[in-house]
GROMACS .gro file of C-alpha atoms in nm:
model
  379
    1MET     CA    1   0.000   0.000   0.000
    2SER     CA    2   0.103   0.358  -0.056
    3SER     CA    3   0.196   0.583   0.231
    4SER     CA    4  -0.126   0.774   0.183
    5ALA     CA    5  -0.257   0.511   0.426
    6ARG     CA    6  -0.582   0.456   0.254
    7SER     CA    7  -0.904   0.346   0.408
    8ALA     CA    8  -1.234   0.458   0.529
    9LEU     CA    9  -1.304   0.171   0.764
   10LEU     CA   10  -1.284   0.351   1.097
   11ALA     CA   11  -1.483   0.645   1.217
   12ALA     CA   12  -1.339   0.725   1.554
   13ALA     CA   13  -1.576   1.015   1.599
   14GLY     CA   14  -1.869   0.838   1.437
   15LEU     CA   15  -1.809   0.924   1.076
   16ALA     CA   16  -1.888   0.629   0.856
   17ILE     CA   17  -1.898   0.650   0.482
   18VAL     CA   18  -2.204   0.514   0.312
   19THR     CA   19  -2.241   0.503  -0.059
   20ALA     CA   20  -2.414   0.767  -0.260
   21THR     CA   21  -2.687   0.515  -0.336
   22ALA     CA   22  -2.832   0.577   0.012
   23THR     CA   23  -3.202   0.651  -0.013
   24GLY     CA   24  -3.425   0.902   0.154
   25CYS     CA   25  -3.248   1.220   0.041
   26ALA     CA   26  -3.405   1.487  -0.174
   27GLN     CA   27  -3.231   1.517  -0.507
   28LYS     CA   28  -3.122   1.824  -0.697
   29SER     CA   29  -3.155   1.842  -1.073
   30ASP     CA   30  -2.800   1.711  -1.117
   31GLY     CA   31  -2.887   1.398  -0.920
   32SER     CA   32  -2.702   1.491  -0.601
   33PRO     CA   33  -2.881   1.519  -0.265
   34ALA     CA   34  -3.002   1.864  -0.169
   35GLY     CA   35  -2.773   2.036   0.080
   36ALA     CA   36  -2.467   1.835  -0.018
   37LEU     CA   37  -2.127   1.980   0.063
   38GLN     CA   38  -1.946   2.062  -0.259
   39VAL     CA   39  -1.570   2.005  -0.268
   40THR     CA   40  -1.381   2.142  -0.566
   41ALA     CA   41  -1.035   1.990  -0.590
   42SER     CA   42  -0.760   2.116  -0.817
   43ASP     CA   43  -0.383   2.090  -0.833
   44SER     CA   44  -0.353   2.386  -0.595
   45ALA     CA   45  -0.680   2.415  -0.399
   46CYS     CA   46  -0.936   2.221  -0.194
   47GLU     CA   47  -1.246   2.440  -0.179
   48VAL     CA   48  -1.540   2.340   0.041
   49SER     CA   49  -1.879   2.504  -0.008
   50LYS     CA   50  -1.953   2.513   0.367
   51THR     CA   51  -1.697   2.489   0.645
   52ASP     CA   52  -1.962   2.481   0.919
   53PHE     CA   53  -2.247   2.232   0.879
   54PRO     CA   54  -2.493   2.033   1.094
   55ALA     CA   55  -2.372   1.702   1.234
   56GLY     CA   56  -2.551   1.393   1.113
   57LYS     CA   57  -2.578   1.249   0.766
   58VAL     CA   58  -2.374   1.463   0.529
   59THR     CA   59  -2.327   1.407   0.158
   60ILE     CA   60  -1.998   1.524   0.009
   61GLN     CA   61  -1.979   1.581  -0.366
   62VAL     CA   62  -1.622   1.600  -0.494
   63GLU     CA   63  -1.523   1.737  -0.835
   64ASN     CA   64  -1.165   1.716  -0.954
   65LYS     CA   65  -1.088   2.016  -1.174
   66GLY     CA   66  -0.714   1.953  -1.161
   67SER     CA   67  -0.481   1.773  -1.399
   68LYS     CA   68  -0.385   1.492  -1.157
   69VAL     CA   69  -0.570   1.204  -0.998
   70THR     CA   70  -0.667   1.312  -0.648
   71GLU     CA   71  -0.803   1.182  -0.318
   72LEU     CA   72  -1.026   1.342  -0.057
   73TYR     CA   73  -0.953   1.268   0.308
   74VAL     CA   74  -1.163   1.360   0.610
   75LEU     CA   75  -0.920   1.386   0.900
   76PHE     CA   76  -0.915   1.462   1.268
   77PRO     CA   77  -0.680   1.745   1.371
   78ASP     CA   78  -0.420   1.487   1.477
   79ASP     CA   79  -0.425   1.340   1.124
   80ARG     CA   80  -0.602   1.017   1.212
   81ILE     CA   81  -0.789   0.904   0.904
   82VAL     CA   82  -1.165   0.922   0.944
   83ALA     CA   83  -1.274   0.862   0.586
   84GLU     CA   84  -1.158   0.906   0.230
   85ARG     CA   85  -1.237   0.862  -0.135
   86GLU     CA   86  -0.948   0.789  -0.368
   87ASN     CA   87  -0.870   0.770  -0.738
   88ILE     CA   88  -1.079   1.069  -0.845
   89GLY     CA   89  -0.955   1.131  -1.195
   90PRO     CA   90  -0.919   1.470  -1.365
   91GLY     CA   91  -1.255   1.598  -1.479
   92THR     CA   92  -1.450   1.339  -1.278
   93LYS     CA   93  -1.677   1.350  -0.975
   94ALA     CA   94  -1.730   1.129  -0.671
   95SER     CA   95  -1.992   1.125  -0.398
   96ILE     CA   96  -1.975   1.018  -0.034
   97THR     CA   97  -2.253   1.012   0.226
   98ALA     CA   98  -2.126   1.011   0.584
   99GLU     CA   99  -2.252   1.016   0.940
  100ILE     CA  100  -2.050   1.286   1.114
  101LYS     CA  101  -2.076   1.360   1.484
  102ALA     CA  102  -2.012   1.708   1.615
  103GLY     CA  103  -1.647   1.808   1.610
  104GLU     CA  104  -1.364   1.962   1.414
  105TYR     CA  105  -1.217   1.798   1.106
  106GLU     CA  106  -1.002   1.875   0.807
  107PHE     CA  107  -1.076   1.801   0.444
  108ALA     CA  108  -0.755   1.721   0.259
  109CYS     CA  109  -0.735   1.703  -0.120
  110LYS     CA  110  -0.427   1.514  -0.238
  111PRO     CA  111  -0.340   1.586  -0.602
  112GLY     CA  112  -0.121   1.306  -0.728
  113MET     CA  113  -0.234   1.104  -0.421
  114LYS     CA  114   0.083   1.193  -0.229
  115GLY     CA  115   0.191   1.424   0.048
  116ASP     CA  116  -0.007   1.588   0.326
  117GLY     CA  117  -0.262   1.733   0.089
  118ILE     CA  118  -0.422   2.075   0.063
  119ARG     CA  119  -0.617   2.125   0.385
  120THR     CA  120  -0.944   2.300   0.467
  121LYS     CA  121  -1.072   2.310   0.826
  122VAL     CA  122  -1.441   2.227   0.879
  123LYS     CA  123  -1.671   2.187   1.178
  124ALA     CA  124  -1.979   1.972   1.233
  125THR     CA  125  -2.217   2.117   1.491
  126GLY     CA  126  -2.525   2.000   1.678
  127ASN     CA  127  -2.628   1.658   1.806
  128GLY     CA  128  -2.697   1.468   1.486
  129GLY     CA  129  -2.551   1.122   1.463
  130GLU     CA  130  -2.595   0.754   1.403
  131LYS     CA  131  -2.845   0.537   1.591
  132ARG     CA  132  -2.810   0.160   1.575
  133SER     CA  133  -3.033  -0.143   1.623
  134PRO     CA  134  -2.940  -0.424   1.864
  135GLU     CA  135  -2.854  -0.643   1.561
  136LEU     CA  136  -2.608  -0.387   1.433
  137ASP     CA  137  -2.457  -0.338   1.776
  138ALA     CA  138  -2.401  -0.714   1.787
  139ALA     CA  139  -2.237  -0.704   1.444
  140VAL     CA  140  -1.999  -0.429   1.556
  141ALA     CA  141  -1.906  -0.620   1.872
  142ALA     CA  142  -1.841  -0.938   1.675
  143TYR     CA  143  -1.631  -0.755   1.418
  144ARG     CA  144  -1.423  -0.592   1.689
  145SER     CA  145  -1.351  -0.937   1.827
  146TYR     CA  146  -1.254  -1.056   1.478
  147VAL     CA  147  -1.015  -0.765   1.422
  148LEU     CA  148  -0.852  -0.817   1.760
  149ALA     CA  149  -0.814  -1.189   1.689
  150GLN     CA  150  -0.648  -1.120   1.354
  151ALA     CA  151  -0.400  -0.884   1.518
  152GLU     CA  152  -0.333  -1.136   1.794
  153GLU     CA  153  -0.271  -1.418   1.546
  154SER     CA  154  -0.041  -1.195   1.343
  155LEU     CA  155   0.214  -1.155   1.621
  156PRO     CA  156   0.352  -1.511   1.609
  157ALA     CA  157   0.314  -1.531   1.230
  158VAL     CA  158   0.520  -1.216   1.183
  159LYS     CA  159   0.776  -1.338   1.437
  160THR     CA  160   0.823  -1.662   1.242
  161PHE     CA  161   0.906  -1.451   0.939
  162THR     CA  162   1.132  -1.204   1.120
  163ASP     CA  163   1.310  -1.480   1.315
  164ALA     CA  164   1.403  -1.638   0.982
  165VAL     CA  165   1.534  -1.306   0.856
  166ARG     CA  166   1.740  -1.252   1.171
  167ALA     CA  167   1.877  -1.604   1.135
  168GLY     CA  168   1.986  -1.524   0.781
  169ASP     CA  169   1.770  -1.808   0.642
  170VAL     CA  170   1.648  -1.678   0.307
  171GLU     CA  171   1.438  -1.983   0.218
  172ALA     CA  172   1.265  -2.001   0.556
  173ALA     CA  173   1.190  -1.628   0.538
  174LYS     CA  174   1.042  -1.670   0.191
  175GLN     CA  175   0.820  -1.953   0.316
  176ALA     CA  176   0.691  -1.741   0.607
  177PHE     CA  177   0.639  -1.415   0.417
  178ALA     CA  178   0.284  -1.457   0.283
  179SER     CA  179   0.137  -1.608   0.600
  180SER     CA  180   0.285  -1.326   0.809
  181ARG     CA  181   0.064  -1.082   0.616
  182ARG     CA  182  -0.269  -1.266   0.638
  183GLY     CA  183  -0.420  -1.098   0.944
  184TRP     CA  184  -0.314  -0.756   0.820
  185GLU     CA  185  -0.466  -0.816   0.477
  186ARG     CA  186  -0.795  -0.942   0.622
  187THR     CA  187  -0.838  -0.623   0.825
  188GLU     CA  188  -0.630  -0.383   0.617
  189PRO     CA  189  -0.865  -0.082   0.631
  190VAL     CA  190  -0.856  -0.094   1.013
  191ALA     CA  191  -0.479  -0.122   1.013
  192GLU     CA  192  -0.441   0.167   0.772
  193SER     CA  193  -0.679   0.396   0.957
  194PHE     CA  194  -0.414   0.477   1.216
  195GLY     CA  195  -0.220   0.657   0.946
  196ASP     CA  196   0.132   0.627   1.080
  197ILE     CA  197   0.156   0.246   1.099
  198ASP     CA  198   0.084   0.154   0.737
  199PRO     CA  199   0.369   0.363   0.589
  200LYS     CA  200   0.613   0.179   0.816
  201THR     CA  201   0.490  -0.172   0.747
  202ASP     CA  202   0.323  -0.205   0.407
  203VAL     CA  203   0.448   0.070   0.175
  204ARG     CA  204   0.595  -0.022  -0.163
  205GLU     CA  205   0.900   0.153  -0.301
  206ASP     CA  206   0.700   0.363  -0.547
  207GLY     CA  207   0.474   0.481  -0.264
  208LEU     CA  208   0.748   0.642  -0.057
  209GLU     CA  209   0.721   1.008   0.028
  210PRO     CA  210   1.031   1.228  -0.022
  211GLY     CA  211   1.280   1.157   0.255
  212GLN     CA  212   1.089   0.854   0.386
  213ASN     CA  213   1.295   0.552   0.486
  214TRP     CA  214   1.171   0.231   0.329
  215THR     CA  215   1.082  -0.024   0.597
  216GLY     CA  216   0.838  -0.309   0.636
  217TRP     CA  217   0.732  -0.620   0.451
  218HIS     CA  218   0.798  -0.505   0.097
  219ARG     CA  219   1.147  -0.376   0.171
  220LEU     CA  220   1.232  -0.721   0.307
  221GLU     CA  221   1.050  -0.887   0.018
  222LYS     CA  222   1.280  -0.712  -0.227
  223SER     CA  223   1.591  -0.827  -0.040
  224LEU     CA  224   1.470  -1.186  -0.026
  225TRP     CA  225   1.352  -1.230  -0.383
  226ALA     CA  226   1.524  -0.965  -0.594
  227ASP     CA  227   1.858  -0.957  -0.411
  228ASN     CA  228   1.843  -1.307  -0.256
  229LYS     CA  229   2.031  -1.187   0.050
  230ILE     CA  230   1.997  -1.096   0.414
  231GLY     CA  231   2.243  -0.855   0.570
  232ASP     CA  232   2.264  -0.656   0.890
  233GLU     CA  233   2.027  -0.393   0.753
  234GLU     CA  234   1.761  -0.653   0.677
  235LYS     CA  235   1.797  -0.804   1.024
  236ALA     CA  236   1.742  -0.462   1.178
  237LEU     CA  237   1.441  -0.407   0.954
  238ALA     CA  238   1.295  -0.738   1.073
  239SER     CA  239   1.312  -0.619   1.433
  240GLN     CA  240   1.154  -0.289   1.332
  241LEU     CA  241   0.867  -0.479   1.168
  242ASP     CA  242   0.811  -0.668   1.495
  243THR     CA  243   0.793  -0.336   1.678
  244ASP     CA  244   0.551  -0.180   1.430
  245ILE     CA  245   0.320  -0.484   1.424
  246ALA     CA  246   0.319  -0.489   1.804
  247GLU     CA  247   0.212  -0.123   1.797
  248TRP     CA  248  -0.070  -0.209   1.557
  249HIS     CA  249  -0.177  -0.491   1.788
  250LYS     CA  250  -0.178  -0.254   2.087
  251ARG     CA  251  -0.378   0.018   1.915
  252VAL     CA  252  -0.629  -0.182   1.711
  253GLY     CA  253  -0.853  -0.237   2.014
  254THR     CA  254  -0.899   0.138   2.054
  255ALA     CA  255  -1.070   0.179   1.719
  256GLU     CA  256  -1.433   0.286   1.703
  257ILE     CA  257  -1.617   0.076   1.448
  258THR     CA  258  -1.962   0.137   1.301
  259PRO     CA  259  -2.181  -0.079   1.073
  260THR     CA  260  -2.138   0.152   0.777
  261SER     CA  261  -1.764   0.182   0.827
  262MET     CA  262  -1.748  -0.199   0.832
  263ALA     CA  263  -1.940  -0.214   0.505
  264ASN     CA  264  -1.727   0.044   0.333
  265GLY     CA  265  -1.415  -0.123   0.464
  266ALA     CA  266  -1.530  -0.442   0.293
  267LYS     CA  267  -1.565  -0.253  -0.033
  268GLU     CA  268  -1.221  -0.099   0.020
  269LEU     CA  269  -1.074  -0.447   0.052
  270LEU     CA  270  -1.211  -0.532  -0.293
  271ASP     CA  271  -1.078  -0.202  -0.428
  272GLU     CA  272  -0.740  -0.298  -0.285
  273VAL     CA  273  -0.754  -0.627  -0.477
  274SER     CA  274  -0.844  -0.445  -0.796
  275ARG     CA  275  -0.571  -0.181  -0.757
  276ASN     CA  276  -0.280  -0.389  -0.640
  277LYS     CA  277  -0.338  -0.764  -0.634
  278VAL     CA  278  -0.492  -0.828  -0.975
  279THR     CA  279  -0.228  -0.605  -1.132
  280GLY     CA  280   0.057  -0.787  -0.956
  281GLU     CA  281   0.187  -0.464  -0.804
  282GLU     CA  282   0.149  -0.555  -0.437
  283ASP     CA  283   0.390  -0.847  -0.407
  284ARG     CA  284   0.593  -0.771  -0.715
  285TYR     CA  285   0.906  -0.960  -0.604
  286SER     CA  286   0.759  -1.267  -0.434
  287HIS     CA  287   0.450  -1.292  -0.659
  288THR     CA  288   0.246  -1.407  -0.359
  289ASP     CA  289  -0.038  -1.173  -0.461
  290LEU     CA  290  -0.306  -1.444  -0.463
  291ALA     CA  291  -0.251  -1.516  -0.093
  292ASP     CA  292  -0.315  -1.148  -0.017
  293PHE     CA  293  -0.607  -1.152  -0.261
  294LYS     CA  294  -0.768  -1.439  -0.070
  295ALA     CA  295  -0.714  -1.269   0.267
  296ASN     CA  296  -0.876  -0.948   0.139
  297VAL     CA  297  -1.179  -1.147   0.017
  298GLU     CA  298  -1.202  -1.329   0.350
  299GLY     CA  299  -1.201  -0.999   0.538
  300ALA     CA  300  -1.476  -0.858   0.319
  301GLU     CA  301  -1.681  -1.176   0.348
  302LYS     CA  302  -1.655  -1.169   0.728
  303VAL     CA  303  -1.803  -0.820   0.731
  304TYR     CA  304  -2.087  -0.928   0.505
  305GLU     CA  305  -2.152  -1.237   0.719
  306LEU     CA  306  -2.192  -1.019   1.029
  307LEU     CA  307  -2.412  -0.762   0.852
  308LYS     CA  308  -2.614  -1.016   0.655
  309PRO     CA  309  -2.912  -1.044   0.896
  310VAL     CA  310  -2.980  -0.672   0.862
  311THR     CA  311  -2.902  -0.676   0.490
  312VAL     CA  312  -3.156  -0.954   0.429
  313LYS     CA  313  -3.416  -0.756   0.618
  314ASN     CA  314  -3.347  -0.428   0.436
  315ASP     CA  315  -3.250  -0.550   0.088
  316ALA     CA  316  -3.306  -0.920   0.029
  317GLU     CA  317  -3.212  -0.898  -0.338
  318LEU     CA  318  -2.876  -0.743  -0.253
  319ALA     CA  319  -2.808  -1.021  -0.002
  320LYS     CA  320  -2.892  -1.281  -0.264
  321ASN     CA  321  -2.654  -1.117  -0.512
  322LEU     CA  322  -2.373  -1.093  -0.258
  323ASP     CA  323  -2.416  -1.457  -0.160
  324ALA     CA  324  -2.375  -1.558  -0.523
  325GLN     CA  325  -2.078  -1.331  -0.591
  326PHE     CA  326  -1.882  -1.441  -0.285
  327ILE     CA  327  -1.931  -1.803  -0.390
  328ALA     CA  328  -1.817  -1.714  -0.741
  329ILE     CA  329  -1.497  -1.533  -0.639
  330ASN     CA  330  -1.400  -1.803  -0.390
  331THR     CA  331  -1.460  -2.072  -0.651
  332LEU     CA  332  -1.242  -1.880  -0.895
  333LEU     CA  333  -0.961  -1.844  -0.640
  334ASP     CA  334  -0.980  -2.215  -0.563
  335LYS     CA  335  -0.851  -2.282  -0.915
  336TYR     CA  336  -0.515  -2.141  -0.807
  337ARG     CA  337  -0.477  -2.326  -0.475
  338ALA     CA  338  -0.274  -2.640  -0.415
  339ASP     CA  339  -0.560  -2.761  -0.192
  340LYS     CA  340  -0.903  -2.633  -0.094
  341THR     CA  341  -0.815  -2.519   0.257
  342GLY     CA  342  -0.453  -2.405   0.248
  343TYR     CA  343  -0.289  -2.085   0.130
  344ASP     CA  344  -0.039  -2.230  -0.113
  345PHE     CA  345  -0.139  -2.039  -0.426
  346THR     CA  346   0.006  -2.027  -0.775
  347VAL     CA  347   0.279  -1.763  -0.795
  348TYR     CA  348   0.132  -1.467  -0.976
  349ASP     CA  349   0.389  -1.438  -1.251
  350LYS     CA  350   0.258  -1.776  -1.372
  351VAL     CA  351  -0.095  -1.636  -1.407
  352THR     CA  352  -0.165  -1.545  -1.770
  353GLU     CA  353  -0.312  -1.217  -1.889
  354GLU     CA  354  -0.635  -1.398  -1.979
  355GLN     CA  355  -0.655  -1.543  -1.629
  356ARG     CA  356  -0.583  -1.203  -1.473
  357LYS     CA  357  -0.870  -1.062  -1.677
  358GLU     CA  358  -1.097  -1.334  -1.541
  359LEU     CA  359  -0.990  -1.254  -1.187
  360SER     CA  360  -1.043  -0.883  -1.246
  361ASP     CA  361  -1.392  -0.946  -1.382
  362GLY     CA  362  -1.472  -1.156  -1.076
  363VAL     CA  363  -1.357  -0.882  -0.841
  364ASN     CA  364  -1.561  -0.621  -1.026
  365ALA     CA  365  -1.870  -0.843  -1.018
  366LEU     CA  366  -1.845  -0.860  -0.638
  367ALA     CA  367  -1.740  -0.499  -0.584
  368GLU     CA  368  -2.051  -0.359  -0.752
  369PRO     CA  369  -2.311  -0.507  -0.512
  370LEU     CA  370  -2.069  -0.472  -0.219
  371SER     CA  371  -2.066  -0.096  -0.280
  372LYS     CA  372  -2.437  -0.100  -0.187
  373LEU     CA  373  -2.394  -0.278   0.145
  374ALA     CA  374  -2.341   0.034   0.354
  375ALA     CA  375  -2.657   0.195   0.218
  376ALA     CA  376  -2.852  -0.122   0.295
  377VAL     CA  377  -2.745  -0.137   0.659
  378ALA     CA  378  -2.802   0.238   0.699
  379LYS     CA  379  -3.173   0.218   0.608
   0.00000   0.00000   0.00000
């Protein structure tokens, strides 16, 4: 992942993105909800139509009038990531509907999807906010337990990998690399929401900010596969990865999670597959992309499983579609596994362009209904 630390999974102050397909809003002639905040992004500005607005459900319409692909972040003053929408191309628009509790935030437009962004301070006022049913409260509690379990299980898996690096055992480190990433990949939007952890652990070389030291999994991946060596620097980096993963484990329990942030995090996991796994960019040296791909799908499916009772009640047809698409993508991935339960997948450089297209189509077929999950649980 890039050091922009993507993800809209967490809403520590109650902000949870829901898709623009949410119903119940009056529409203007251009199709956008009445009263929507308008954000005009360019290469040098991030203009917001209102910097003081009522707390509650807020729709944000973003138009990129610049020459570069941009992102919009909603941030707390301490730069924790609350929500974001990425990959807004020049001349295109994007829409986000969010539940925002009262408080101060910053909107940050990031032309080129790098750097701190162009900031505009905003404030949500009043007492508007999200109200949840007992079923949704149960889903949030269960998901919190799942996220904590994934972080807990990651500690020994990462240590197996880093112990091999410190021992100078290239082959053992290679064998442990993919499994060390599984818990992170299943809950990646939560991990990334802390902002400062992801750039240390999961950044790729082309995602580095100016002056940033390259650390984490992918730095070690390059040494193991491209350079086929482990030196003192790599051994130190292994210990740093242990420290950073331990920090993630410590902090993940502090995250506030909402039903709509869960749903949008599931969609973000599929976007992550589409951006980085299907293209082969994520694990470009080890070609273990399909293991990460599977973990991302598993994380998204867990969210859907927990939200399914409410989804069936609110949108039975959507639930039926999601059931079918999760079966389809898992069946497709099974074609590349050595067995039906393990994580020994075909190395990605052996996957043909035609097969990559099939995988991409499968991801897109799931991502489309998954983008409607947040709106369904928000009804």
